[in-house]
Coordinates of N, CA and C in Angstrom, one line a residue:
M1408 N 22.1 -3.4 -8.6 CA 21.6 -2.2 -8.1 C 21.3 -2.3 -6.6
I1409 N 20.6 -3.4 -6.2 CA 20.2 -3.6 -4.8 C 21.5 -3.7 -4.0
L1410 N 22.5 -4.5 -4.5 CA 23.7 -4.7 -3.7 C 24.5 -3.3 -3.5
E1411 N 24.3 -2.4 -4.5 CA 24.9 -1.1 -4.3 C 24.3 -0.4 -3.2
H1412 N 23.0 -0.5 -3.1 CA 22.3 0.2 -2.0 C 22.6 -0.4 -0.6
V1413 N 22.8 -1.7 -0.7 CA 23.1 -2.5 0.6 C 24.4 -1.9 1.2
K1414 N 25.4 -1.7 0.3 CA 26.6 -1.2 0.7 C 26.5 0.3 1.2
E1415 N 25.7 1.1 0.4 CA 25.6 2.5 0.8 C 24.9 2.7 2.1
W1416 N 24.0 1.8 2.5 CA 23.2 1.9 3.7 C 24.0 1.2 4.9
G1417 N 25.1 0.6 4.6 CA 25.9 -0.1 5.6 C 25.3 -1.4 6.1
L1418 N 24.6 -2.0 5.2 CA 24.0 -3.3 5.6 C 24.9 -4.5 5.2
K1419 N 24.8 -5.6 5.8 CA 25.5 -6.8 5.4 C 24.6 -7.7 4.5
E1420 N 25.2 -8.2 3.4 CA 24.4 -9.0 2.5 C 23.9 -10.3 3.3
K1421 N 24.7 -10.8 4.2 CA 24.2 -12.0 5.0 C 23.0 -11.7 5.8
D1422 N 22.8 -10.5 6.3 CA 21.7 -10.1 7.1 C 20.4 -10.1 6.3
I1423 N 20.5 -9.8 5.0 CA 19.3 -9.7 4.2 C 19.3 -10.8 3.1
E1424 N 19.9 -11.9 3.3 CA 20.1 -12.9 2.3 C 18.8 -13.5 1.8
L1425 N 17.8 -13.7 2.7 CA 16.5 -14.2 2.3 C 15.8 -13.2 1.4
Y1426 N 15.9 -11.9 1.7 CA 15.3 -10.9 0.8 C 15.9 -10.9 -0.5
L1427 N 17.2 -11.0 -0.6 CA 17.9 -11.0 -1.9 C 17.6 -12.3 -2.7
Q1428 N 17.4 -13.4 -2.0 CA 17.0 -14.6 -2.7 C 15.7 -14.5 -3.4
S1429 N 14.8 -13.7 -2.9 CA 13.5 -13.6 -3.5 C 13.5 -13.0 -4.9
F1430 N 14.7 -12.3 -5.2 CA 14.8 -11.8 -6.6 C 15.6 -12.7 -7.5
K1431 N 15.9 -13.9 -7.0 CA 16.7 -14.8 -7.8 C 16.2 -15.1 -9.2
F1432 N 14.8 -15.2 -9.4 CA 14.2 -15.5 -10.7 C 13.6 -14.3 -11.2
G1433 N 13.9 -13.1 -10.8 CA 13.3 -11.8 -11.3 C 12.3 -11.3 -10.4
V1434 N 11.9 -10.0 -10.7 CA 10.9 -9.3 -9.9 C 9.5 -9.5 -10.6
P1435 N 8.5 -9.8 -9.8 CA 7.2 -9.9 -10.5 C 6.7 -8.6 -11.1
P1436 N 5.9 -8.7 -12.2 CA 5.5 -7.5 -12.9 C 4.6 -6.5 -12.0
L1437 N 3.9 -7.1 -11.1 CA 3.0 -6.3 -10.2 C 3.5 -6.3 -8.8
G1438 N 3.1 -5.2 -8.1 CA 3.5 -5.1 -6.7 C 2.5 -5.8 -5.8
G1439 N 1.4 -6.2 -6.3 CA 0.4 -6.8 -5.4 C -1.0 -6.5 -5.8
F1440 N -2.0 -7.0 -5.1 CA -3.4 -6.7 -5.3 C -4.1 -6.7 -4.0
A1441 N -4.9 -5.7 -3.8 CA -5.8 -5.6 -2.6 C -7.2 -5.1 -3.0
L1442 N -8.2 -5.8 -2.6 CA -9.5 -5.3 -2.9 C -10.1 -4.8 -1.5
G1443 N -10.3 -3.5 -1.4 CA -10.7 -3.0 -0.1 C -12.1 -3.2 0.2
A1444 N -12.5 -3.1 1.5 CA -13.8 -3.3 1.9 C -14.8 -2.3 1.3
E1445 N -14.3 -1.0 1.1 CA -15.1 0.0 0.5 C -15.5 -0.4 -0.9
R1446 N -14.5 -0.9 -1.6 CA -14.8 -1.2 -3.0 C -15.8 -2.4 -3.2
V1447 N -15.7 -3.4 -2.3 CA -16.6 -4.5 -2.3 C -18.0 -4.0 -1.9
T1448 N -18.1 -3.1 -0.9 CA -19.4 -2.5 -0.5 C -20.0 -1.7 -1.6
M1449 N -19.2 -0.9 -2.3 CA -19.6 -0.1 -3.4 C -20.2 -1.0 -4.5
H1450 N -19.6 -2.1 -4.8 CA -20.0 -3.0 -5.9 C -21.4 -3.7 -5.4
I1451 N -21.4 -4.1 -4.2 CA -22.6 -4.8 -3.7 C -23.8 -3.9 -3.7
L1452 N -23.6 -2.7 -3.3 CA -24.7 -1.7 -3.2 C -25.0 -1.0 -4.5
G1453 N -24.2 -1.1 -5.4 CA -24.4 -0.5 -6.7 C -24.1 1.0 -6.6
L1454 N -23.2 1.4 -5.8 CA -22.9 2.9 -5.7 C -22.0 3.3 -6.8
K1455 N -22.0 4.6 -7.1 CA -21.2 5.1 -8.2 C -19.8 5.6 -7.8
N1456 N -19.7 5.9 -6.5 CA -18.4 6.4 -6.0 C -18.0 5.7 -4.7
V1457 N -16.8 5.3 -4.6 CA -16.3 4.6 -3.5 C -16.4 5.4 -2.2
R1458 N -16.4 6.7 -2.3 CA -16.5 7.5 -1.1 C -17.9 7.4 -0.4
E1459 N -18.9 7.0 -1.2 CA -20.2 6.7 -0.6 C -20.2 5.5 0.3
A1460 N -19.3 4.6 0.1 CA -19.2 3.3 0.8 C -18.2 3.4 2.0
S1461 N -17.5 4.5 2.2 CA -16.5 4.6 3.2 C -17.2 4.8 4.6
L1462 N -16.7 4.1 5.6 CA -17.2 4.3 7.0 C -16.8 5.7 7.5
F1463 N -15.6 6.1 7.2 CA -15.1 7.4 7.6 C -14.6 8.2 6.4
P1464 N -15.5 8.8 5.7 CA -15.2 9.5 4.5 C -14.4 10.7 4.8
R1465 N -13.5 11.1 3.8 CA -12.7 12.3 4.0 C -13.1 13.3 3.0
D1466 N -13.8 14.3 3.4 CA -14.2 15.4 2.6 C -14.3 16.6 3.5
M1467 N -14.3 17.8 2.9 CA -14.2 19.0 3.7 C -15.5 19.3 4.5
E1468 N -16.6 18.7 4.0 CA -17.9 18.9 4.7 C -17.9 18.2 6.1
R1469 N -17.1 17.1 6.2 CA -17.1 16.3 7.4 C -15.9 16.6 8.3
V1470 N -15.1 17.5 7.9 CA -13.9 17.7 8.7 C -14.2 18.6 9.9
D1471 N -13.8 18.2 11.1 CA -14.0 19.0 12.3 C -12.6 19.7 12.5
L1472 N -12.5 21.0 12.3 CA -11.3 21.7 12.4 C -10.7 21.6 13.8
R1473 N -11.5 21.3 14.8 CA -10.9 21.2 16.2 C -10.0 20.1 16.3
F1474 N -10.2 19.1 15.5 CA -9.3 17.9 15.6 C -8.3 17.8 14.5
S1475 N -8.1 18.8 13.7 CA -7.2 18.7 12.6 C -5.8 19.1 13.0
R1476 N -5.5 19.6 14.1 CA -4.2 20.1 14.5 C -3.5 19.2 15.5

């Protein structure tokens, strides 16, 4: 399937050989793991919502419409 896309996109297999070799033994079941600073802060402070730990929270009460366009 990947090789089909390589041909469709006009790429050369040789140019992405290292990427293709990474799939030699199969694809890992997970895409990765990341623990964000907000989640760590939330846990340390015992907060119930990650939004309470965000340095720049996104909610409509804090949006300044002058800067939204």
